[in-house]
CSV table of C-alpha atoms and ligand atoms in Angstrom, one decimal:
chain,number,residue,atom,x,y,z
A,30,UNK,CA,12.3,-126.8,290.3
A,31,UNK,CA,15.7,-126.9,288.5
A,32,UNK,CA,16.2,-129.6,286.1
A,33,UNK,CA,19.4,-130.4,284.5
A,34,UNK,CA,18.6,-132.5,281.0
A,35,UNK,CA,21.9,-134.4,280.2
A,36,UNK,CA,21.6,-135.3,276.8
A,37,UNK,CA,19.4,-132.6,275.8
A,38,UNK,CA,19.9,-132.1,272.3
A,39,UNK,CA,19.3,-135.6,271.1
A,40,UNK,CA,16.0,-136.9,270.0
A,41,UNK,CA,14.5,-137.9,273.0
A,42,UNK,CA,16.4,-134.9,275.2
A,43,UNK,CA,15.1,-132.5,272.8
A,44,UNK,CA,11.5,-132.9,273.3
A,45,UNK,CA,12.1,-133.1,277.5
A,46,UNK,CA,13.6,-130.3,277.0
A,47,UNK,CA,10.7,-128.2,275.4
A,48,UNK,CA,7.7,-129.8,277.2
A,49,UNK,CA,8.9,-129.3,280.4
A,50,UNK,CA,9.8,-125.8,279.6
A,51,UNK,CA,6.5,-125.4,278.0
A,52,UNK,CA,5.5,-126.8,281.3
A,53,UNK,CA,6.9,-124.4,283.4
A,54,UNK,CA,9.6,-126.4,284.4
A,55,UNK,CA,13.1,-124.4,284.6
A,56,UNK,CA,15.5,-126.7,282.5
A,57,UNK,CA,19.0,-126.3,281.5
A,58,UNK,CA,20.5,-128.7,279.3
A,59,UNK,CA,24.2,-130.5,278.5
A,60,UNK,CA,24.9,-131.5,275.6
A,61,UNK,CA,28.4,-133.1,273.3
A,62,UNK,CA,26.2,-132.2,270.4
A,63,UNK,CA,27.8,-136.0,269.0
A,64,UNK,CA,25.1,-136.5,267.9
A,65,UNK,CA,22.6,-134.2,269.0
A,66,UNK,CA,21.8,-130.6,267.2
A,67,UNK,CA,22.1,-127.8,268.7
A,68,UNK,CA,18.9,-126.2,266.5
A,69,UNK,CA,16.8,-128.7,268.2
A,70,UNK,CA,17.1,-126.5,271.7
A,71,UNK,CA,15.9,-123.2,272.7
A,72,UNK,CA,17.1,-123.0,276.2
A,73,UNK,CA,20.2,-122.9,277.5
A,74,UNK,CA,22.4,-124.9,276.4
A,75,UNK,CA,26.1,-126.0,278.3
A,76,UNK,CA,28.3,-127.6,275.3
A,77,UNK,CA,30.8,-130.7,276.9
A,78,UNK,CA,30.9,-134.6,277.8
A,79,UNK,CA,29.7,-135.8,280.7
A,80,UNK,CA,33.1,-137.3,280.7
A,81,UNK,CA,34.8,-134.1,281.4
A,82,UNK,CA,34.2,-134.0,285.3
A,83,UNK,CA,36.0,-130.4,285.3
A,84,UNK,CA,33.1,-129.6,282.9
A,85,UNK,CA,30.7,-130.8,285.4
A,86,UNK,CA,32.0,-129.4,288.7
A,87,UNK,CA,31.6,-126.0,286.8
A,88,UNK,CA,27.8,-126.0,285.5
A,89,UNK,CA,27.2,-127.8,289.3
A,90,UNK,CA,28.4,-124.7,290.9
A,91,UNK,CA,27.1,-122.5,288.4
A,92,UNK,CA,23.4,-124.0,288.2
A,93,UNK,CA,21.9,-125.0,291.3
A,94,UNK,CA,19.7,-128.1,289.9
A,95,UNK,CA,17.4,-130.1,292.1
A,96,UNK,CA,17.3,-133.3,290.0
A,97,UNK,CA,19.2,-134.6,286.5
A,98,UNK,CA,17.5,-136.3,283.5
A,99,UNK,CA,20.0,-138.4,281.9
A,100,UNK,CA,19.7,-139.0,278.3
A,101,UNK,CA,23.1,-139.1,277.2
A,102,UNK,CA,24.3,-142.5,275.5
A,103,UNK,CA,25.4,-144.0,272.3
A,104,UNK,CA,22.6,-146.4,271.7
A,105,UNK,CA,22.8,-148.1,268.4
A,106,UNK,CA,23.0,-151.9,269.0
A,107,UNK,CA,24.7,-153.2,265.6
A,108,UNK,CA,27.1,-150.5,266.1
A,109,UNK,CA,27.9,-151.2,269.9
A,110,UNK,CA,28.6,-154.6,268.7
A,111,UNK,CA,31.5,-153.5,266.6
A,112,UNK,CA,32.9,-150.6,269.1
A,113,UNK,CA,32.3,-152.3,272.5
A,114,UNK,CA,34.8,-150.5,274.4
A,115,UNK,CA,33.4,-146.9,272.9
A,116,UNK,CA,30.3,-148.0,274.2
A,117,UNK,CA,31.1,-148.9,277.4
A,118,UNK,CA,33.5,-145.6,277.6
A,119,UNK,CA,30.8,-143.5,276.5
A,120,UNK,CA,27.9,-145.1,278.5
A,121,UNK,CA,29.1,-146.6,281.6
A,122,UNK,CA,31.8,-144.1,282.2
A,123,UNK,CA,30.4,-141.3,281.2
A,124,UNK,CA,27.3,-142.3,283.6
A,125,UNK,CA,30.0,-143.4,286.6
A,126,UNK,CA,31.7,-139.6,286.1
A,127,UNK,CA,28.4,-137.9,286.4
A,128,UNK,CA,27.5,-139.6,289.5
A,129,UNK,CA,30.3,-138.2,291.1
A,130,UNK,CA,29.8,-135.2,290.2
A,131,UNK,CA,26.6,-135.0,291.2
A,132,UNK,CA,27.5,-136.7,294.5
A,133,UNK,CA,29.7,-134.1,295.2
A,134,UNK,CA,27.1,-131.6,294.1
A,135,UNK,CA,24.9,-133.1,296.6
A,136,UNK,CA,21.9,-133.4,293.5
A,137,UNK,CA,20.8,-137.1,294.6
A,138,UNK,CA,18.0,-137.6,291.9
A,139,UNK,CA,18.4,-139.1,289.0
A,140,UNK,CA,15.7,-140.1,286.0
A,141,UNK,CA,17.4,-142.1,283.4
A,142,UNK,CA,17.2,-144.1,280.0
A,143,UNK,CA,17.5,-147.2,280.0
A,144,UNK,CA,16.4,-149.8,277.5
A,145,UNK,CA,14.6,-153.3,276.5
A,146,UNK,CA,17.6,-154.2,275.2
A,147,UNK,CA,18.5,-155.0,279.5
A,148,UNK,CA,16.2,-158.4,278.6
A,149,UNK,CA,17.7,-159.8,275.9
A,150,UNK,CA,15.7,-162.8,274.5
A,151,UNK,CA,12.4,-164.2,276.1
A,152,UNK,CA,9.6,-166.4,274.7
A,153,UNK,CA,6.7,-165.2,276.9
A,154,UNK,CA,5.4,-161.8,276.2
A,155,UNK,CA,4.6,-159.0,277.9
A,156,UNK,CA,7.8,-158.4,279.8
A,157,UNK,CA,7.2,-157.4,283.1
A,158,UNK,CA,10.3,-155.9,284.9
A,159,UNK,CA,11.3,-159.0,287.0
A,160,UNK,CA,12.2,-160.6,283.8
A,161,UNK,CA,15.6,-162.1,284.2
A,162,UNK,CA,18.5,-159.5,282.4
A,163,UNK,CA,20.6,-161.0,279.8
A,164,UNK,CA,21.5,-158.5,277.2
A,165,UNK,CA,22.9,-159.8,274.2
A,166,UNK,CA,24.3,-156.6,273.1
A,167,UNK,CA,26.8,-154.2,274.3
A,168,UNK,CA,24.4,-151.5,274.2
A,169,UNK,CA,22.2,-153.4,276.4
A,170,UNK,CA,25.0,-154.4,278.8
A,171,UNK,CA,25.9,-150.4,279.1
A,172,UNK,CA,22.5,-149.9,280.8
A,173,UNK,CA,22.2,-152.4,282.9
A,174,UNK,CA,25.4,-151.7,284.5
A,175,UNK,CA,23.9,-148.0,284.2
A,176,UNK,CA,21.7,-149.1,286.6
A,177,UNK,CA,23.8,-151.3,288.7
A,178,UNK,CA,25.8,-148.4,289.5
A,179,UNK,CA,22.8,-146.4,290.9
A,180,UNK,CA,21.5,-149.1,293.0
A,181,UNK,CA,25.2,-149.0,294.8
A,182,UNK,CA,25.2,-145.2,294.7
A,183,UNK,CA,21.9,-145.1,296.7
A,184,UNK,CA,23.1,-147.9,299.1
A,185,UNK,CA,26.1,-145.5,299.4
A,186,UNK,CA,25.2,-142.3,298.7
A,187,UNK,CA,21.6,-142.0,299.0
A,188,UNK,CA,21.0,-141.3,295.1
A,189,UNK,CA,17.4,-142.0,294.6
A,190,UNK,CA,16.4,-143.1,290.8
A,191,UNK,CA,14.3,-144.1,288.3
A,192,UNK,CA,15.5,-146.0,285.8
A,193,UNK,CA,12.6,-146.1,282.3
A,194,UNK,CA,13.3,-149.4,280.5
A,195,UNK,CA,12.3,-147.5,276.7
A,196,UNK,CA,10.9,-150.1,274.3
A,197,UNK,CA,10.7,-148.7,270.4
A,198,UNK,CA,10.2,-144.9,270.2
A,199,UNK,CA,9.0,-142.5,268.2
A,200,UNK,CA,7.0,-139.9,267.1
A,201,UNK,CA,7.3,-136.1,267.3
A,202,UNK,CA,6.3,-132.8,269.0
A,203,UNK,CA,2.8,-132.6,267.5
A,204,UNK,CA,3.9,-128.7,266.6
A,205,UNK,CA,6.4,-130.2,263.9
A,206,UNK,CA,9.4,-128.2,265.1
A,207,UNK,CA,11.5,-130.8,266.8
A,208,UNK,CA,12.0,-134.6,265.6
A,209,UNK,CA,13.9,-137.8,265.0
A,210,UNK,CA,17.1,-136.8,262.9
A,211,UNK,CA,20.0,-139.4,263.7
A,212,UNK,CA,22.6,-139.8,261.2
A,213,UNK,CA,23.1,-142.6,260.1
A,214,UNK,CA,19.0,-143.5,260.1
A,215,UNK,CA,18.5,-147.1,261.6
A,216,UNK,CA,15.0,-147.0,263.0
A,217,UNK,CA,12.3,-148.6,261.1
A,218,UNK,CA,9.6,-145.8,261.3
A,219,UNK,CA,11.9,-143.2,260.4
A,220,UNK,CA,13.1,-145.4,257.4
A,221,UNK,CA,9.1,-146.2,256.2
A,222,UNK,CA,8.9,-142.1,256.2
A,223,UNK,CA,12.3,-141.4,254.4
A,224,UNK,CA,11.0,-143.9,251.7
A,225,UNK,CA,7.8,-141.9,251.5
A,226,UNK,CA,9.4,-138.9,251.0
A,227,UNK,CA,11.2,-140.8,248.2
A,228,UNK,CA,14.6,-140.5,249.6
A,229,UNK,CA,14.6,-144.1,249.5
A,230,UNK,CA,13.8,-146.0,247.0
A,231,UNK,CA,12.3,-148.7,249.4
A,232,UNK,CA,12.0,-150.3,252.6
A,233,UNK,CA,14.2,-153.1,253.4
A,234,UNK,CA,12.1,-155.4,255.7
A,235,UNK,CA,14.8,-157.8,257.7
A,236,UNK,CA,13.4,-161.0,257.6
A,237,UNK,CA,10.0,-162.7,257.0
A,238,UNK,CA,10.6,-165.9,258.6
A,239,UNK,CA,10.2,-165.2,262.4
A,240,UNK,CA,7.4,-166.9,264.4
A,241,UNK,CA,5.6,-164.2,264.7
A,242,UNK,CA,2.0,-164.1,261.9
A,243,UNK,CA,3.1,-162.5,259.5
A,244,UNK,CA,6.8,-163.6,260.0
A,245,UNK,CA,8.2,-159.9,260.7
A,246,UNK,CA,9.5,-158.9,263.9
A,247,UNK,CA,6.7,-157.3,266.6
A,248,UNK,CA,7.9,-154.2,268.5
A,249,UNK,CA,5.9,-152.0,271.1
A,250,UNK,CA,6.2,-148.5,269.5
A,251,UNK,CA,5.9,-145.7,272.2
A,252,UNK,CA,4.7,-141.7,271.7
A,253,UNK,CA,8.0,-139.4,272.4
A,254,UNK,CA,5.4,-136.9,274.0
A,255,UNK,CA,3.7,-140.2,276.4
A,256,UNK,CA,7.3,-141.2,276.8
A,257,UNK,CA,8.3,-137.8,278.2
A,258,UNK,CA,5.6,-137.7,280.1
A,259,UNK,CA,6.5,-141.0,282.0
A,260,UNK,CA,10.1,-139.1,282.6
A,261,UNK,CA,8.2,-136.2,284.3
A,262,UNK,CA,6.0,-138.1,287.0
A,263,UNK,CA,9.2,-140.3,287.4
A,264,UNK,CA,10.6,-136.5,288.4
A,265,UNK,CA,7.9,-135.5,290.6
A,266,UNK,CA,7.3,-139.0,292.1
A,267,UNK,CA,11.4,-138.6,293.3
A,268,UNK,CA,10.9,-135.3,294.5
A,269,UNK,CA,8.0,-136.1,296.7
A,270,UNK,CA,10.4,-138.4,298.0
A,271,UNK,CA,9.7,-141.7,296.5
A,272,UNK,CA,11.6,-144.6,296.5
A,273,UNK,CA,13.9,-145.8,293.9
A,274,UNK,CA,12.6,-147.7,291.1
A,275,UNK,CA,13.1,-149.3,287.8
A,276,UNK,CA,9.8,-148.9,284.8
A,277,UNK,CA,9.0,-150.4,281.6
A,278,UNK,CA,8.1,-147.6,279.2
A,279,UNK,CA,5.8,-149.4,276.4
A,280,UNK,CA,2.3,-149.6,275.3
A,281,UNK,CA,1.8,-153.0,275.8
A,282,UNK,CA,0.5,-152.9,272.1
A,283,UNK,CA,3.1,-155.2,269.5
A,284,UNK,CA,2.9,-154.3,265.5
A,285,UNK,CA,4.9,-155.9,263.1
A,286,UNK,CA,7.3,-154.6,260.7
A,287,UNK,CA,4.9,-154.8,257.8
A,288,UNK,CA,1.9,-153.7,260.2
A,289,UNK,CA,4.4,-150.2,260.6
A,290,UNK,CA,4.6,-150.2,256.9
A,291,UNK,CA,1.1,-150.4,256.5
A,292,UNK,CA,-0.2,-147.7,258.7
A,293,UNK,CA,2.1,-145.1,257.1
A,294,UNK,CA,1.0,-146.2,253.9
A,295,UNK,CA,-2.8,-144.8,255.4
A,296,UNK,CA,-1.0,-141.7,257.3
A,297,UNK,CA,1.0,-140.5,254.5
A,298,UNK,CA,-1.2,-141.5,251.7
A,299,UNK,CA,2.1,-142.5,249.9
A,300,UNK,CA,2.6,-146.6,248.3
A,301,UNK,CA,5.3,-147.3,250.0
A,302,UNK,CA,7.4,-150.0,248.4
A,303,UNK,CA,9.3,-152.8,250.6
A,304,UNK,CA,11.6,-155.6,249.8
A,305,UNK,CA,12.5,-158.6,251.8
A,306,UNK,CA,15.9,-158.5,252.7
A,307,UNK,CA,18.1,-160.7,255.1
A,308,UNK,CA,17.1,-161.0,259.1
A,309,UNK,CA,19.5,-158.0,260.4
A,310,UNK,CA,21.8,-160.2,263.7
A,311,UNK,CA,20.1,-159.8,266.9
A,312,UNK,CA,17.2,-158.9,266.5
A,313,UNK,CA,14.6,-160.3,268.9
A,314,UNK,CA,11.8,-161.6,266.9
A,315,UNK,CA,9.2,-160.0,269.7
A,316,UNK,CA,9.3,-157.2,272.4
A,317,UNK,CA,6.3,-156.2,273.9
A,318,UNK,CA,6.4,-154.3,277.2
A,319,UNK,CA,3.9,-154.7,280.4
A,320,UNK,CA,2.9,-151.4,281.4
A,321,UNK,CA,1.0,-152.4,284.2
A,322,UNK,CA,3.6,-151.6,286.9
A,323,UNK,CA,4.2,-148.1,285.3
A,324,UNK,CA,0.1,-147.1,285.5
A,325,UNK,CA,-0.2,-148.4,288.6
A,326,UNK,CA,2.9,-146.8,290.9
A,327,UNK,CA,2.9,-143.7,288.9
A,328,UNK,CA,-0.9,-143.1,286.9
A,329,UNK,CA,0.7,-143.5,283.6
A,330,UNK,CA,-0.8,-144.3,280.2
A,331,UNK,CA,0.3,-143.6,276.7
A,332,UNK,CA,-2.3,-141.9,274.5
A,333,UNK,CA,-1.2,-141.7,271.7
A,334,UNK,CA,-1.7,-145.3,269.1
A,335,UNK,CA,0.3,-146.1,266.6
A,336,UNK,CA,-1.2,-143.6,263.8
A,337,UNK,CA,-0.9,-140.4,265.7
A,338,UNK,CA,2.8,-141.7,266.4
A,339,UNK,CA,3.6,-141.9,262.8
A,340,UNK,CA,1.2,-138.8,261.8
A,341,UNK,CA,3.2,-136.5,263.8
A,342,UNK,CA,6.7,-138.2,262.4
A,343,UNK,CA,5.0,-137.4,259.1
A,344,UNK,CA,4.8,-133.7,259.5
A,345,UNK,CA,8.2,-133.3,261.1
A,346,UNK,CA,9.6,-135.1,258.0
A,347,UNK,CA,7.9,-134.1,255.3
A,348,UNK,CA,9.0,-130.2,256.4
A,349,UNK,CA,12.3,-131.4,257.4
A,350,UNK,CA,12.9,-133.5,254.8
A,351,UNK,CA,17.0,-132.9,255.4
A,352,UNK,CA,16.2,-133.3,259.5
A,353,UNK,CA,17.5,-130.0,261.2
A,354,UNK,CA,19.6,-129.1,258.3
A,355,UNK,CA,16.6,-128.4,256.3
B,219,UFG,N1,13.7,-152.9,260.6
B,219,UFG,C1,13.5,-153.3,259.3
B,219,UFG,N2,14.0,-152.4,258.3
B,219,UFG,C2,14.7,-151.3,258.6
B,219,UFG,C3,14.9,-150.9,260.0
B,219,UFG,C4,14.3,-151.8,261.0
B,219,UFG,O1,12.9,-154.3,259.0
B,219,UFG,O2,15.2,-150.6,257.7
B,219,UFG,C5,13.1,-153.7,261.6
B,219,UFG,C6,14.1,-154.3,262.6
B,219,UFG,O3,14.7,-155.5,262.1
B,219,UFG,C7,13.2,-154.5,263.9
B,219,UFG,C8,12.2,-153.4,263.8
B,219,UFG,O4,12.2,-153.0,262.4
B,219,UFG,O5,12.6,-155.7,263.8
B,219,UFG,C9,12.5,-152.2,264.6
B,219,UFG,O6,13.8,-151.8,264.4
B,219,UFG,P1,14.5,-150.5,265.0
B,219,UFG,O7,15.9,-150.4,264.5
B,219,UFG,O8,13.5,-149.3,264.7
B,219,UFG,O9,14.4,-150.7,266.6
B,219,UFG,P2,15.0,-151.8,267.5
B,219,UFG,O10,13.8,-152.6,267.9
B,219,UFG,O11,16.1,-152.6,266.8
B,219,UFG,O12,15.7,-151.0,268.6
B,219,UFG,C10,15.0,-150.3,269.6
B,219,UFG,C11,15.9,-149.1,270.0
B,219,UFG,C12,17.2,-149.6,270.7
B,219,UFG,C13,16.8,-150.5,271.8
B,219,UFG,C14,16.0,-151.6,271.3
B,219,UFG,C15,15.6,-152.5,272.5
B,219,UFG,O13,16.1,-148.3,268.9
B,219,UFG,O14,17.8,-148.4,271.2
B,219,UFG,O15,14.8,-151.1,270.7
B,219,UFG,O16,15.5,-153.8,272.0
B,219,UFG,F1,18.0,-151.0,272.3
C-alpha cells in the first residue's frame, strides 16, 4: 500500500513517517518544511503547500497513493488567536485544496489530525466524542471545520475518513533519532526537559488556582509511538472498507502540571525548579479523553504511561539538546 504523509516532516508526521516505513509500509511524504525539518525524514520527501494545487496535481500523477495521512496544520492555540485568518488560510484551505486534489486523483481515504481543542470547555470528564463542539479557539475551529468538510465530501464524493481527536502529545521514537523540536517551544513536557537540560532557568507553571487538587491544569498526555499507531489501524480499518468515523486519541489517564514536573524530576534525575506564574488565557482547566470508543471499534490501547513518555523525550533531548540543529 501507498501512503502519502501530508505533513510529514513535523513532529508527529515525522515519526508516521519512519514506523510505517519501518513497517513495511511504502510512504512518501509532503512537506512546506514551515515548520517541519527536513533532517527529521529519510524517505522521500516532495517540498510545497498543500495550497499549491498545481503542486498537488503533479505528485498525484507522479505517485499513485492508495490513502493520505494529513498532518499538515498550524496548531498553536495562543497564536491562532492573534492570526485567525492565517489559521484558517493555512488549515481550512489548505485542507479544502487537498481534497480536491485528491478527488480528482480519485484517492478517497483520508486519516487526519484533529484535536481536543473541537470541545472547548466541559465540566464532566472523560469526553466521549458526542460531546457537544464549541471551540474557543481558532485553532480549534480550523479542525472542526476540517472535519465538516469531509463529512460533505463523503456525502458527495464518497471520501471515506477518520478523523483522531489528539489530546496532549508527546514522547519520542524510543531509538532517539527523531523528536519534538518546534520553534518557538510551547508545550509543557518539552519545557520541563529544556529546563533540565538547563536551558531554562525554570519552569513557569500557569496558574495554581484551578479546581483541579493541586490547583494546576490536568491533561491526558499520549505516546507519539501509541498515537501513530492509532493513525495506522485507522489506515487499515479504511482500507478494509470501513466506514467513516471520528476517534478520541487519549489515555484516559489526567496528570497535572506539577504531576508532569514531578515525574521528570524521577526520569531525568535532575531538580527541576518551577515558579508560579499567571494562568496562560484559555486554557481548560481539565481535558481528559474516553478511549473507550477507540479500543473498542479499532483494538486500540496506549502502552506506554507517562514515564516512558517523558524517558524517551529525555533521550531525544539530552542528545539533541539544539533539536535537529544539534
Ligand atoms: N503549561 C505550563 N507551563 C508551560 C507550558 C504549559 O504550565 O511552560 C501548562 C499549560 O498551561 C497547560 C499544560 O501545561 O495547562 C499543557 O500545555 P501544552 O501547551 O503542553 O498543551 P495544551 O494542553 O495547551 O495544548 C494541547 C495541544 C494543542 C491542542 C490542545 C487541545 O498542544 O495543539 O492540547 O486542547 F489544541
Amino acid at each position: 500500500m501507498k501512503v502519502l504523509i501530508a505533513g510529514g516532516a513535523g513532529y508527529i508526521g515525522s515519526h508516521c513517517v519512519k514506523i510505517m516505513s519501518e513497517k513495511g509500509y511504502d510512504v512518501v511524504v509532503l512537506d512546506n518544511l514551515s515548520t517541519g525539518h527536513r533532517a527529521a525524514v529519510k524517505e522521500k520527501l516532495y517540498v510545497g503547500d498543500i495550497r499549491d494545487r498545481a503542486f498537488l496535481d503533479d505528485l498525484f500523477a507522479r505517485e499513485k497513493v492508495d490513502a493520505v495521512i494529513h498532518f499538515c496544520a498550524k496548531s498553536l492555540v495562543g497564536f491562532s488567536m492573534k492570526e485567525p485568518l492565517d489559521y484558517f488560510h493555512n488549515n481550512v484551505y489548505g485542507t479544502l485544496v487537498l481534497l480536491q486534489a485528491m478527488e480528482k486523483a480519485g484517492v478517497k481515504k483520508i486519516v487526519f489530525s484533529s484535536s481536543a481543542a473541537v470541545y472547548g470547555d466541559h465540566e464532566k470528564m472523560p469526553i466521549t466524542e458526542d460531546y457537544p463542539t464549541n471551540p474557543t479557539s481558532t485553532y480549534g475551529e480550523t479542525k472542526l471545520m476540517m472535519e465538516k468538510m469531509m463529512k460533505w465530501a463523503e456525502i458527495a464524493h464518497g471520501f471515506k475518513y477518520a478523523s483522531l481527536r489528539y489530546f496532549n502529545v508527546a514522547g519520542a521514537d524510543p531509538d532517539g533519532t527523531i523528536g519534538e523540536d518546534h520553534r518557538p517551544e510551547t508545550h509543557l513536557i518539552p519545557i520541563v526537559l529544556q529546563a533540565a537540560l538547563g536551558k531554562r532557568e525554570f519552569v513557569e507553571v500557569y496558574g495554581n488556582d484551578y479546581p483541579t487538587p493541586d490547583g494546576t491544569c490536568i491533561r491526558d498526555y499520549i505516546h507519539v509511538v501509541d498515537l501513530i499507531d492509532a493513525h495506522i489501524r485507522a489506515l487499515e480499518y479504511l482500507m478494509e472498507g470501513g466506514e467513516s468515523e471520528i476517534f478520541n486519541l487519549g489515555s484516559q489517564d489526567g496528570y497535572s502540571v506539577l504531576e508532569i514536573i514531578e515525574a521528570a524530576r524521577e526520569v531525568t534525575g535532575i531538580d527541576i525548579k518551577q515558579r508560579i506564574a499567571p494562568r496562560r488565557p484559555g486554557d481548560p482547566a481539565k481535558l481528559v479523553a474516553s478511549s473507550e470508543k477507540i479500543e473498542r471499534v479499532l483494538g486500540w490501547k496506549p502502552l506506554f504511561g507517562i514515564k516512558e513518555i517523558i524517558r524517551d523525550a529525555w533521550r531525544f533531548h539530552k542528545t539533541h539538546p539544539n533539536g535537529f540543529d544539534s
